[in-house]
Tab-separated table of C-alpha atoms and ligand atoms in Angstrom:
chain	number	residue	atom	x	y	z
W	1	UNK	CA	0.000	0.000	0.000
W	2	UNK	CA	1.070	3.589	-1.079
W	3	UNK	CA	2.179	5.665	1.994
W	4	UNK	CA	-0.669	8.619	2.533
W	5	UNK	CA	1.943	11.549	1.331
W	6	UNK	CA	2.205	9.931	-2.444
W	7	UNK	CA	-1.667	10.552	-2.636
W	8	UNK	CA	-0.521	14.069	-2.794
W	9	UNK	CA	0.324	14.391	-6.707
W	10	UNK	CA	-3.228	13.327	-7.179
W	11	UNK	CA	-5.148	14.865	-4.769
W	12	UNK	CA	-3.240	17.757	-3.754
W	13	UNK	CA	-1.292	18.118	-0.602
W	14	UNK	CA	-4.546	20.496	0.976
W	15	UNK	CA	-6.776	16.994	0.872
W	16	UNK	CA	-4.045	15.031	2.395
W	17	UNK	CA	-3.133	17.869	5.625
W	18	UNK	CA	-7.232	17.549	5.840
W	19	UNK	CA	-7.495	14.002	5.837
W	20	UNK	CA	-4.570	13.754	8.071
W	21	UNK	CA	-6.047	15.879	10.550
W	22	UNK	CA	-9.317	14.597	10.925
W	23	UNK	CA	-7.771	10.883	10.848
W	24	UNK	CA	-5.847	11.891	14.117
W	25	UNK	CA	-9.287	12.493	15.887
W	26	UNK	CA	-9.864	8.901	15.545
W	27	UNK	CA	-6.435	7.401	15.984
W	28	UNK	CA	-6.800	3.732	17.834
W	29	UNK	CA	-10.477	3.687	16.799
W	30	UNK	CA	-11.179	-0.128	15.758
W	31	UNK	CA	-13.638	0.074	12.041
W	32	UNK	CA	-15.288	-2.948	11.118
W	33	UNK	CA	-16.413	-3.276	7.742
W	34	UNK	CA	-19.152	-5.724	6.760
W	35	UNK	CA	-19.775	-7.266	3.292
W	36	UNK	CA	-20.483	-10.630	1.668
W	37	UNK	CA	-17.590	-11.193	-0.655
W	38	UNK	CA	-13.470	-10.341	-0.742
W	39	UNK	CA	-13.568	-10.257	-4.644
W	40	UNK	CA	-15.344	-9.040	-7.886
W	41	UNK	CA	-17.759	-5.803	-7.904
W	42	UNK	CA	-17.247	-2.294	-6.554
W	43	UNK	CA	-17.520	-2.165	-2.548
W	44	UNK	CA	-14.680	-5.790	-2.552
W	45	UNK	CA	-12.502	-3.369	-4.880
W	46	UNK	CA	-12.920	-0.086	-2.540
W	47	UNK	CA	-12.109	-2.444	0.622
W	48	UNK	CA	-9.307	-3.551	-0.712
W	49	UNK	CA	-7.933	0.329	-0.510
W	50	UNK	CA	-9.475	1.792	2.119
W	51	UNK	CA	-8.523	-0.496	4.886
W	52	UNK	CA	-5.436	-0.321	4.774
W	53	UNK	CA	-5.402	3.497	4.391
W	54	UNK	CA	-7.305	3.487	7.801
W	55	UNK	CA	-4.286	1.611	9.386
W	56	UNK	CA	-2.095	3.608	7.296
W	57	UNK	CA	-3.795	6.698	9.175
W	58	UNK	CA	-3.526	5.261	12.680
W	59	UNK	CA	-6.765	3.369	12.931
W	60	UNK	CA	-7.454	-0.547	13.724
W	61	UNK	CA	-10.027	-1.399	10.720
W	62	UNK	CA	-11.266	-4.973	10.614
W	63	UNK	CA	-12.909	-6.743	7.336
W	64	UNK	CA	-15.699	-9.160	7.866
W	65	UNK	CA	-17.701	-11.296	5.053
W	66	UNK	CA	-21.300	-12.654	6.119
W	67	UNK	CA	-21.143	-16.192	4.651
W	68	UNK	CA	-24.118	-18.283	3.300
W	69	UNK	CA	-24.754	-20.936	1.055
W	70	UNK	CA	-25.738	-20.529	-2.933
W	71	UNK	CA	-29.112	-20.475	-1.862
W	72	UNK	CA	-28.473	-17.123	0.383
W	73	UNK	CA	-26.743	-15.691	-2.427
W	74	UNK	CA	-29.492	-16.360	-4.259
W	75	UNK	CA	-32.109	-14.508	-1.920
W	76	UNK	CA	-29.582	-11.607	-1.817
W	77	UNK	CA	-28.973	-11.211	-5.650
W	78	UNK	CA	-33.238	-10.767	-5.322
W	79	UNK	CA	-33.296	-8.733	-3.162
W	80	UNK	CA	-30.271	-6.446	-5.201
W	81	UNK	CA	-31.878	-6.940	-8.043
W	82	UNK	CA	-35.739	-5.837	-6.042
W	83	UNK	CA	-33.756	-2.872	-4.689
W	84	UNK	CA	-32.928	-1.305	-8.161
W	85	UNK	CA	-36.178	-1.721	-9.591
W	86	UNK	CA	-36.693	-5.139	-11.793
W	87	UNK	CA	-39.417	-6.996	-10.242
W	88	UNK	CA	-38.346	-9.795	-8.461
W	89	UNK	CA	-40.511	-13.027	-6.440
W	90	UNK	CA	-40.194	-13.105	-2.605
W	91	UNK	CA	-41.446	-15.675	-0.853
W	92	UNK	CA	-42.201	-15.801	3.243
W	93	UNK	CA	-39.339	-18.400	2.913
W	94	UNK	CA	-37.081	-16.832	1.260
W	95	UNK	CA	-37.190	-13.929	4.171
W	96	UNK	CA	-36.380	-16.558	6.435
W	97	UNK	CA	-33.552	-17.854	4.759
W	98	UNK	CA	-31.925	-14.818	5.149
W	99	UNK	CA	-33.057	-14.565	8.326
W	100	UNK	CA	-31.635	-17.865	9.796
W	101	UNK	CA	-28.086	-16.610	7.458
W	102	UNK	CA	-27.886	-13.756	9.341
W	103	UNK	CA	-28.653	-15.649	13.013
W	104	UNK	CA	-25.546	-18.148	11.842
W	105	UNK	CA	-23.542	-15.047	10.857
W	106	UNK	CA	-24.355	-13.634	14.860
W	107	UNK	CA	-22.907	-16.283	16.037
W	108	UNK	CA	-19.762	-16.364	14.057
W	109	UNK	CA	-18.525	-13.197	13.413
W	110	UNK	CA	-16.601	-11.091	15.827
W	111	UNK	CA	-18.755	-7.998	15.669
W	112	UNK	CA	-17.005	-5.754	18.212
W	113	UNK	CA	-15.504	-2.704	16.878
W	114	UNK	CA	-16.114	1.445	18.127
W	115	UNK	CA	-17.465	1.870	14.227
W	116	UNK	CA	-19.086	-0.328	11.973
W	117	UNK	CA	-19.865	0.073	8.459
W	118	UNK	CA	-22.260	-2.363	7.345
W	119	UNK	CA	-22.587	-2.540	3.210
W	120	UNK	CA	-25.164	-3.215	1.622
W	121	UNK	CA	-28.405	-5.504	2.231
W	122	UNK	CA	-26.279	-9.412	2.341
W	123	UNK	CA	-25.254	-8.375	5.788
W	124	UNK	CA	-27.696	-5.611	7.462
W	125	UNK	CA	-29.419	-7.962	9.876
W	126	UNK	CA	-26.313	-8.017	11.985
W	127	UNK	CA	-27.897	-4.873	13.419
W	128	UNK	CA	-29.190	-7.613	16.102
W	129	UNK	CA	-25.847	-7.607	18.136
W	130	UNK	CA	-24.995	-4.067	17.506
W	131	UNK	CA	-22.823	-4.252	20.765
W	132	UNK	CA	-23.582	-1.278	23.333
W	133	UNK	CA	-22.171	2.235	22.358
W	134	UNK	CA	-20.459	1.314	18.998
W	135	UNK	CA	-21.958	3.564	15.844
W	136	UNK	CA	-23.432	1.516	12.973
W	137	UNK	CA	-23.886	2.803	9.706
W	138	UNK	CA	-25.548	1.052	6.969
W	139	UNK	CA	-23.251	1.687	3.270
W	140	UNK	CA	-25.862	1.653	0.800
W	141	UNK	CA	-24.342	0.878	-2.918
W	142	UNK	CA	-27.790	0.074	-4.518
W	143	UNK	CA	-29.718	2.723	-6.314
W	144	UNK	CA	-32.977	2.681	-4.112
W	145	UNK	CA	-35.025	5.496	-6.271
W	146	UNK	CA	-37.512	2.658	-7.671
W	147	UNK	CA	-36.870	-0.124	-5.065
W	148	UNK	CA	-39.543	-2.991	-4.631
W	149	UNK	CA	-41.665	-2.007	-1.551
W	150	UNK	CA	-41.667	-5.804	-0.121
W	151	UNK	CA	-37.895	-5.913	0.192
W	152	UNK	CA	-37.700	-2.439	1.216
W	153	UNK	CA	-39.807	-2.915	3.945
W	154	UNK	CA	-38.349	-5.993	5.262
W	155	UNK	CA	-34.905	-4.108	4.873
W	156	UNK	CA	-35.822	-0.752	6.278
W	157	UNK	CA	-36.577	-2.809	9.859
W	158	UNK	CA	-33.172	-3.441	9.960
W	159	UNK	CA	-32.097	0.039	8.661
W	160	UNK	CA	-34.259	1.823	11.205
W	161	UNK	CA	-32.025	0.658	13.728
W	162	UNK	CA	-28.242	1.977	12.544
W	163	UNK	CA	-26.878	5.238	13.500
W	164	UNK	CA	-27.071	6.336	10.127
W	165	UNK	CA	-27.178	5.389	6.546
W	166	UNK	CA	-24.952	6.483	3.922
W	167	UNK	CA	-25.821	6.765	-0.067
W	168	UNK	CA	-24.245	7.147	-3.175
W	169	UNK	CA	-26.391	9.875	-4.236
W	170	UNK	CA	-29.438	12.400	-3.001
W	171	UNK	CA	-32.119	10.478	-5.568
W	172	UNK	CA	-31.430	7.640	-3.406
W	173	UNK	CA	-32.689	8.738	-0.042
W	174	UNK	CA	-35.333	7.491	1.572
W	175	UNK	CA	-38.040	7.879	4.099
W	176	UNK	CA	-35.835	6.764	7.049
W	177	UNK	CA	-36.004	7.510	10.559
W	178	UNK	CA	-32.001	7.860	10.858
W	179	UNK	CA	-30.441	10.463	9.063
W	180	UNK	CA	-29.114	9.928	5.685
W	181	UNK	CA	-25.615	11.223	4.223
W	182	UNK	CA	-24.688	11.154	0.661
W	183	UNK	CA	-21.179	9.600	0.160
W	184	UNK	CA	-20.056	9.012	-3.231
W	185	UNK	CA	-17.774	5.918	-3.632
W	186	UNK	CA	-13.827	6.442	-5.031
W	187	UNK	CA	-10.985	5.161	-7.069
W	188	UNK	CA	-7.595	4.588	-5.780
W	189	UNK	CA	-5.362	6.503	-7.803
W	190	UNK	CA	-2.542	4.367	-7.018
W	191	UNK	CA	-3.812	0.990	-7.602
W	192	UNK	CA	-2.405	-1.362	-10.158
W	193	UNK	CA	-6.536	-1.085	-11.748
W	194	UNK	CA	-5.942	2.932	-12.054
W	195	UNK	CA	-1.815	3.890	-11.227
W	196	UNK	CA	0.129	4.995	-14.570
W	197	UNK	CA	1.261	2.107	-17.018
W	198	UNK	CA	4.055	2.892	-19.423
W	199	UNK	CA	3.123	2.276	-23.112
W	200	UNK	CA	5.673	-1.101	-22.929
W	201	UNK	CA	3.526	-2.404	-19.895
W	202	UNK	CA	0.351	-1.470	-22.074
W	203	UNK	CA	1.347	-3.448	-25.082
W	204	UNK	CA	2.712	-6.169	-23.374
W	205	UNK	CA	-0.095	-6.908	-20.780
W	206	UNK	CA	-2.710	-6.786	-24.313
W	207	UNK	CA	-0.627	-9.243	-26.052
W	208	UNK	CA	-0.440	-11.529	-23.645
W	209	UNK	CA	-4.226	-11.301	-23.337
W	210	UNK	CA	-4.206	-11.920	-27.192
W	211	UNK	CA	-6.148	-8.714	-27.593
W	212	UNK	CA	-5.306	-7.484	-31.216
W	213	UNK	CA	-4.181	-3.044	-31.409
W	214	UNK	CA	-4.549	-3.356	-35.073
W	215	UNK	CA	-8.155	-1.313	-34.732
W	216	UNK	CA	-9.444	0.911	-32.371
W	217	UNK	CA	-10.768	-0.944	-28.570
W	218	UNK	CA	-14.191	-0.020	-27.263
W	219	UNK	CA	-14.595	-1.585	-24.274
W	220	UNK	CA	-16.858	-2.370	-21.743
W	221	UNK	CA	-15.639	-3.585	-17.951
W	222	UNK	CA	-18.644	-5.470	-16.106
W	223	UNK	CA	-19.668	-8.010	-14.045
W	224	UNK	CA	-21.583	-10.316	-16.288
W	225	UNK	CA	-25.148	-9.141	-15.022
W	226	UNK	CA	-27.747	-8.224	-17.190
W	227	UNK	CA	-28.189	-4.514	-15.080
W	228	UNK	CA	-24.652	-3.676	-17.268
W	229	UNK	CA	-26.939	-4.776	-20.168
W	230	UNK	CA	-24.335	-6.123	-22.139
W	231	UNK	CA	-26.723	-7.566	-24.821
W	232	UNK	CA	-27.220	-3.865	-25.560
W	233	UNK	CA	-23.731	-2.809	-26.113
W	234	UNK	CA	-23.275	-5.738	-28.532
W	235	UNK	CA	-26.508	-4.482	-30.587
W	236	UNK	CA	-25.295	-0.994	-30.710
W	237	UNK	CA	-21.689	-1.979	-31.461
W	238	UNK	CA	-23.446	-4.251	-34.380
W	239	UNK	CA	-25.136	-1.370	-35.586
W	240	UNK	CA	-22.310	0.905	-36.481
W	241	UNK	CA	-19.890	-1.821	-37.575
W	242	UNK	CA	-21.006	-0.601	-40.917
W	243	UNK	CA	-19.690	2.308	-40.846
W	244	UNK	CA	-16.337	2.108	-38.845
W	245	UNK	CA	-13.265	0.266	-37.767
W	246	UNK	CA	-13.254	-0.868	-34.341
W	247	UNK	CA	-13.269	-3.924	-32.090
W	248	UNK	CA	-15.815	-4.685	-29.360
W	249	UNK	CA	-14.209	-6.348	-25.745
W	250	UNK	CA	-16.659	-6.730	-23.146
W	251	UNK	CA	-14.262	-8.161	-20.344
W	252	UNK	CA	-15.936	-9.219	-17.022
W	253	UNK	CA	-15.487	-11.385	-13.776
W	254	UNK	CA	-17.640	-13.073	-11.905
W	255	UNK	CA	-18.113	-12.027	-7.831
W	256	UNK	CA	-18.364	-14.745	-5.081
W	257	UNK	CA	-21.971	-13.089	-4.252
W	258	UNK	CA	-23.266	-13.069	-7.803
W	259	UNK	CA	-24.852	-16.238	-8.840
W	260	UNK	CA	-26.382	-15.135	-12.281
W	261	UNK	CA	-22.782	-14.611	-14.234
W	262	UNK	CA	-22.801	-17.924	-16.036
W	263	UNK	CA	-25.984	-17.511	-16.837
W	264	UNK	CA	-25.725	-14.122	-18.613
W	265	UNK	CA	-22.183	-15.008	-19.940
W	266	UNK	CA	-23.968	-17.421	-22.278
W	267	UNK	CA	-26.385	-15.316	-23.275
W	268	UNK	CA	-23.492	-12.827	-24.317
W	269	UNK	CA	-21.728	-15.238	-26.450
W	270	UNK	CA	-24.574	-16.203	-27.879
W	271	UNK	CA	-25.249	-12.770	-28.695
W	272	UNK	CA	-21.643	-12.413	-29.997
W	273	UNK	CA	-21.468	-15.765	-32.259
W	274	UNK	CA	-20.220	-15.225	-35.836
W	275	UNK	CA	-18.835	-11.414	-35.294
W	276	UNK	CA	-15.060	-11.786	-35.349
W	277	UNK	CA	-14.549	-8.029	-34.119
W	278	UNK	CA	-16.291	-8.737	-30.596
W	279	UNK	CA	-14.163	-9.959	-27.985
W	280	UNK	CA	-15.420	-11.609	-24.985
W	281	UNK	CA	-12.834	-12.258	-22.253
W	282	UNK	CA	-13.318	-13.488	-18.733
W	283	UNK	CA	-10.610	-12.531	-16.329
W	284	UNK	CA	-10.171	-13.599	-12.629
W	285	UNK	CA	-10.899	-11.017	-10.185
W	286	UNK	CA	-7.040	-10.279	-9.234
W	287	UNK	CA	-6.719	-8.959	-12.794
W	288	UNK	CA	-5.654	-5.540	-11.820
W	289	UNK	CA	-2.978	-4.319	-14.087
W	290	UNK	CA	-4.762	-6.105	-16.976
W	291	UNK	CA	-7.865	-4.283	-16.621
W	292	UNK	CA	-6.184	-1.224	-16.234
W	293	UNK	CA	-4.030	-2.043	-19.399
W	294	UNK	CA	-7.069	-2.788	-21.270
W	295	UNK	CA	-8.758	0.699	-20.460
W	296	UNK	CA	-5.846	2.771	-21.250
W	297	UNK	CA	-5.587	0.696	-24.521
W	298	UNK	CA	-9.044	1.226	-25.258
W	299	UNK	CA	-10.274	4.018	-27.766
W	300	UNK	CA	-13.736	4.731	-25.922
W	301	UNK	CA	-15.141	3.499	-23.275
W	302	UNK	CA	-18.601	2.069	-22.586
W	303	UNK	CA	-20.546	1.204	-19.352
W	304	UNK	CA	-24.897	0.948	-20.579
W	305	UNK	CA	-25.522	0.403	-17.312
W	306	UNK	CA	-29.289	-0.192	-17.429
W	307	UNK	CA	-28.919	0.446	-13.148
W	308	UNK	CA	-26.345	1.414	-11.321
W	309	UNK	CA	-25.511	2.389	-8.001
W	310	UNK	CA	-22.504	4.287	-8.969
W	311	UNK	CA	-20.369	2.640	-11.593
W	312	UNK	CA	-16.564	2.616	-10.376
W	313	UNK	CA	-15.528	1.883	-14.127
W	314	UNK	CA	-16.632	5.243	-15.007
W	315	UNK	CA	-14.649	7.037	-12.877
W	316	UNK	CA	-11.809	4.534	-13.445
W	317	UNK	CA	-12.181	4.854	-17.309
W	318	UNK	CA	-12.347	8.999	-16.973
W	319	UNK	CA	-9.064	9.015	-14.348
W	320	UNK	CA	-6.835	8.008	-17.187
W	321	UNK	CA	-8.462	10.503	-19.786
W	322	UNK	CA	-10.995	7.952	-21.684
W	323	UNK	CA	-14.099	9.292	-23.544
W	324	UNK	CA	-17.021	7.255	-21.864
W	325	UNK	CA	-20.183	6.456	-23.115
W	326	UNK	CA	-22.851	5.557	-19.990
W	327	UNK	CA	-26.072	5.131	-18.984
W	328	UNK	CA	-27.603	8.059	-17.502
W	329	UNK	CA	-28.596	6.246	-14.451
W	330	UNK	CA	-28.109	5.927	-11.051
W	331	UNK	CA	-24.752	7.419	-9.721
W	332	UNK	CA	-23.316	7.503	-13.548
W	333	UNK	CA	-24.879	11.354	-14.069
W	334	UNK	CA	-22.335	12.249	-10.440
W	335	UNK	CA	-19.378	11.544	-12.739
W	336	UNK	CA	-20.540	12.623	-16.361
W	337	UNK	CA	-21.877	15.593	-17.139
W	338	UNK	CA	-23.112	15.466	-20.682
W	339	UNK	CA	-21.167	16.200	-23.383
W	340	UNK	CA	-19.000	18.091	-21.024
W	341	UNK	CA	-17.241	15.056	-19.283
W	342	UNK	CA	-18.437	12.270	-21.206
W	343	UNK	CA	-21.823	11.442	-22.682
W	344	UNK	CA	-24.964	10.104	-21.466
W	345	UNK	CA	-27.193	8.203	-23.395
W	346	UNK	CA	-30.830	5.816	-22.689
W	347	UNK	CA	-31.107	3.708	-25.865
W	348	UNK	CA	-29.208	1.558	-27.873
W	349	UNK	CA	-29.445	3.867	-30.746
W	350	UNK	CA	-28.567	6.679	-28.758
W	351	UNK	CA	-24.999	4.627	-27.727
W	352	UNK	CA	-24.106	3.586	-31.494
W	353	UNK	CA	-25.164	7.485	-32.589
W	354	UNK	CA	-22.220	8.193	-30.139
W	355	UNK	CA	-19.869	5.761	-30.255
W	356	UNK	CA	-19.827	6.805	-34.157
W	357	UNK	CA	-19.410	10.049	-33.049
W	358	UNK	CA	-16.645	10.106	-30.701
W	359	UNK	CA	-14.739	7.478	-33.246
W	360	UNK	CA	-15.222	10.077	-35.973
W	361	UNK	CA	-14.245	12.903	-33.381
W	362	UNK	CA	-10.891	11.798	-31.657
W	363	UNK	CA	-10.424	15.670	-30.258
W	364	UNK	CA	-13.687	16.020	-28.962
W	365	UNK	CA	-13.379	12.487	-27.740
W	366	UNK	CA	-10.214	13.701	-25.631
W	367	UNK	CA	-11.342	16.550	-24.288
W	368	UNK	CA	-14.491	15.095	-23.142
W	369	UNK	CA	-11.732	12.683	-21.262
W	370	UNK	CA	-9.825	15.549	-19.750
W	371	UNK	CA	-12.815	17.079	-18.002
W	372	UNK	CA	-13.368	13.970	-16.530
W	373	UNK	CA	-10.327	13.165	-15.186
W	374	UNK	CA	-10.702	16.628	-13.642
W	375	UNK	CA	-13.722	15.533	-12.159
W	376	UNK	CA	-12.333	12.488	-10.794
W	377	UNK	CA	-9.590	14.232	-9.279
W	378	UNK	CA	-12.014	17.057	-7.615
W	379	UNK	CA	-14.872	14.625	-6.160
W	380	UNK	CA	-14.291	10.807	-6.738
W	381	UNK	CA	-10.927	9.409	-5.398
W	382	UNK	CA	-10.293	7.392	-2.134
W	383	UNK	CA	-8.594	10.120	0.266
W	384	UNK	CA	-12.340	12.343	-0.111
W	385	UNK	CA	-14.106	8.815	-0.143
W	386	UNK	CA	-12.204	7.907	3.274
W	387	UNK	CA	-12.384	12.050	4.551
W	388	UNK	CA	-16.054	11.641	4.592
W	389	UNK	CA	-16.565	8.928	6.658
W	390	UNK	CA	-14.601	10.146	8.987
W	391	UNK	CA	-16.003	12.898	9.645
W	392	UNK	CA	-19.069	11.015	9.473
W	393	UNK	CA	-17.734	9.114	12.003
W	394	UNK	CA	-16.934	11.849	14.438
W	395	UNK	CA	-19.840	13.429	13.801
W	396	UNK	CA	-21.706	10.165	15.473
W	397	UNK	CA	-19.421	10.313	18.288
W	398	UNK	CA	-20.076	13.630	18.928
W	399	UNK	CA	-23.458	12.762	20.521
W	400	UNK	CA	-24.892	15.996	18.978
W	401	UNK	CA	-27.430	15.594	16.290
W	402	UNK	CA	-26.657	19.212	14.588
W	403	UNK	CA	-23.186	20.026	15.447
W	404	UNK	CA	-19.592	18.539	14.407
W	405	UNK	CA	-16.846	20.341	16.118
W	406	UNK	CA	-13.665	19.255	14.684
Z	501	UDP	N1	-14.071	-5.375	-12.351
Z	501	UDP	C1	-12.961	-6.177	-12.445
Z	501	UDP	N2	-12.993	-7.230	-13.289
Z	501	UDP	C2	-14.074	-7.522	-14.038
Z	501	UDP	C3	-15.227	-6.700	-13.949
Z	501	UDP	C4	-15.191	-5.631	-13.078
Z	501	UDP	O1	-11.938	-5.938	-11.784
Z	501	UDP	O2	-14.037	-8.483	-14.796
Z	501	UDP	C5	-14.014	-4.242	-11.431
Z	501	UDP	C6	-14.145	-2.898	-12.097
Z	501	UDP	O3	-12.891	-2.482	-12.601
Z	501	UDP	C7	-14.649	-2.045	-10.918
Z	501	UDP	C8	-15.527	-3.033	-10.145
Z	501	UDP	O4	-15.087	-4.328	-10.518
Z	501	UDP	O5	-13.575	-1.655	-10.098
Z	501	UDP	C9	-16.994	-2.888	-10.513
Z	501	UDP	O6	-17.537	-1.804	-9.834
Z	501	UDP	P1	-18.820	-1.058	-10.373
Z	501	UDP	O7	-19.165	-0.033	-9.367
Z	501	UDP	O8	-18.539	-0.568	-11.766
Z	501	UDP	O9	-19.937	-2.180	-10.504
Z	501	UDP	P2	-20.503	-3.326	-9.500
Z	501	UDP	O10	-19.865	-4.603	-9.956
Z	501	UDP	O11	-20.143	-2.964	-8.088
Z	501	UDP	O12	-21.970	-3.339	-9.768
């Protein structure tokens, strides 16, 4: 892990004095962190950072996963999927299965810590042994604007009882009786996914994935989940392959917590079949430097997210000065601002009209990348991402419901 002072060339030394000065209100404070898988997806990729810049900063963070069997996962993926809107079937048993999970889970973990951040709905019934004092906060990741009211309301019991709850963004909110903070997730500047590759590493890393330069990369970096709508960017990319010269790669993983992958990667390369200039790779979910390779090789980046809590590609595609095509969903519209920092679209059509575009536009294309890496740098990168919930932190400490003196 980076020492704290090298996050000043991409921050700025201001952020890191701040961060540094709040972190020393807190020094010795154990953080647990609660979530249901190590690897694959967004908050497993954020862990893997912020932890150890909380120990880096003097703190004793802890990292917990809620285990359960497939059929748990399978609840939970429900529920996920419930939570961002596409109808899903709950049953009274399928309630209880999580239920009895999360009364296993009680008896396992070690749950003692003076904060808790608890993320997402796989492990929120732990709320039951919230031990006396400590400050639980529910980490929400999902986009909750058009959530299905049965899981909400079997959710929201356990929700009601945390110290707070923290979301991505202010459509999210709901009517809670704790008080709700927005907190945008982050990249980690100096990662192998986002740090600076030299063109040598670049090349090399592509051709040992056997991914061809000879025409320009669009690329899409998703879990294999039908919410990236992956189906969609192969339609769009087959509807301009007319008219330009480019190469499709829609590289994914799969996540320990997402049991619909193999399912959707069939459909994909089904979709696929018969178009030599689509490129479907599967990576496992250590492939840092390779993923970072890929989007710095890429020409323009896509991410249709059909929902999306935030989208972490986004800001990891417009850190190293990628155009990016997205969904204007969920937390995608915090990080692109249309056709200022990127480009927003709804439809299919309206993401091959675009990707034409941009191919036909390389300077537009890049400046639309610099303004977002500007972004990035101003609002989405871990040392604001950690800031925030430390003060959020001390601010729950404090006792006072109005006041944070720091
Ligand atoms: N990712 C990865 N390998 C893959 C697919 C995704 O490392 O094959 C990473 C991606 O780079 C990003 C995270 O997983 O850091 C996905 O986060 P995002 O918020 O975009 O979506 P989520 O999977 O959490 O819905």
């Amino acid at each position: 892990m980076p020492k704290i002072e090298e996050y000043a060339a991409a921050a700025g030394a201001n952020a890191i004095e701040e961060l540094r000065g709040i972190a020393s209100r807190l020094r010795g404070r154990t953080i647990l962190n609660v979530n249901s898988t190590a690897v694959g997806g967004g908050v497993a990729e954020i862990l893997s950072r912020m932890v150890p810049m909380m120990t880096e900063l003097g703190m004793k963070p802890r990292w917990e996963l809620v285990k359960g069997g497939e059929d748990f996962y399978a609840v939970t993926k429900k529920f996920h999927n419930a939570l961002h809107g596409t109808p899903q079937e709950l049953t009274a048993s399928d309630f209880q299965l999580y239920r009895d999970t999360m009364r296993a889970n009680l008896e396992a973990l070690d749950l003692d810590a003076d904060i808790a951040l608890i993320h997402d709905p796989q492990p929120a019934g732990l709320i039951d042994r919230k031990p006396p004092g400590a400050k639980w906060i529910w980490r929400c990741h999902i986009d909750l604007s058009n959530r299905q009211t049965d899981v909400w309301d079997f959710l929201r019991g356990y929700v009601s009882r945390y110290d707070a709850a923290v979301i991505s963004s202010p459509s999210f909110s709901q009517d809670l009786p704790v008080k709700q903070f927005m907190v945008p997730p982050s990249i980690d500047p100096l990662s192998d996914k986002n740090r600076e590759l030299s063109p040598q590493e670049i090349s090399d890393i592509l051709d040992r994935l056997g991914i061809p330069l000879d025409k320009p990369l669009i690329t899409q970096v998703s879990r294999f989940d039908r919410l990236k709508d992956p189906i969609g960017v192969i339609s769009a990319f087959r509807k301009i392959q007319p008219y330009v010269t480019a190469r499709l790669l829609l590289v994914g993983g799969t996540a320990d917590d997402d049991p619909e992958g193999a399912q959707v990667l069939s459909e994909v390369r089904a979709a696929a079949e018969g178009n030599p200039d689509i490129i479907i790779l599967c990576l496992p979910p250590t492939s840092n430097m390779e993923i970072n390779a890929i989007q710095r090789a890429s020409s323009l980046i896509l991410q249709k997210s059909l929902k999306e809590g935030f989208g972490l590609t986004v800001s990891e595609a417009l850190w190293k000065g990628k155009p990016v095509i997205a969904g204007a969903v969920g937390g995608i519209p915090l990080q692109i601002t249309h056709k200022y920092s990127g480009i927003l679209t709804r439809t299919v059509d309206g993401t091959a009209y675009w990707m034409k575009r941009l191919l036909h536009e390389p300077e537009y294309a890049k400046r639309l990348g610099e303004n977002g890496r500007e972004h990035v740098r101003d609002n989405f990168l871990l040392t604001r991402h950690l800031r925030d919930y430390l003060l959020l932190a001390l601010y729950l400490e404090s006792g006072r419901r109005d006041f944070i003196h720091l």
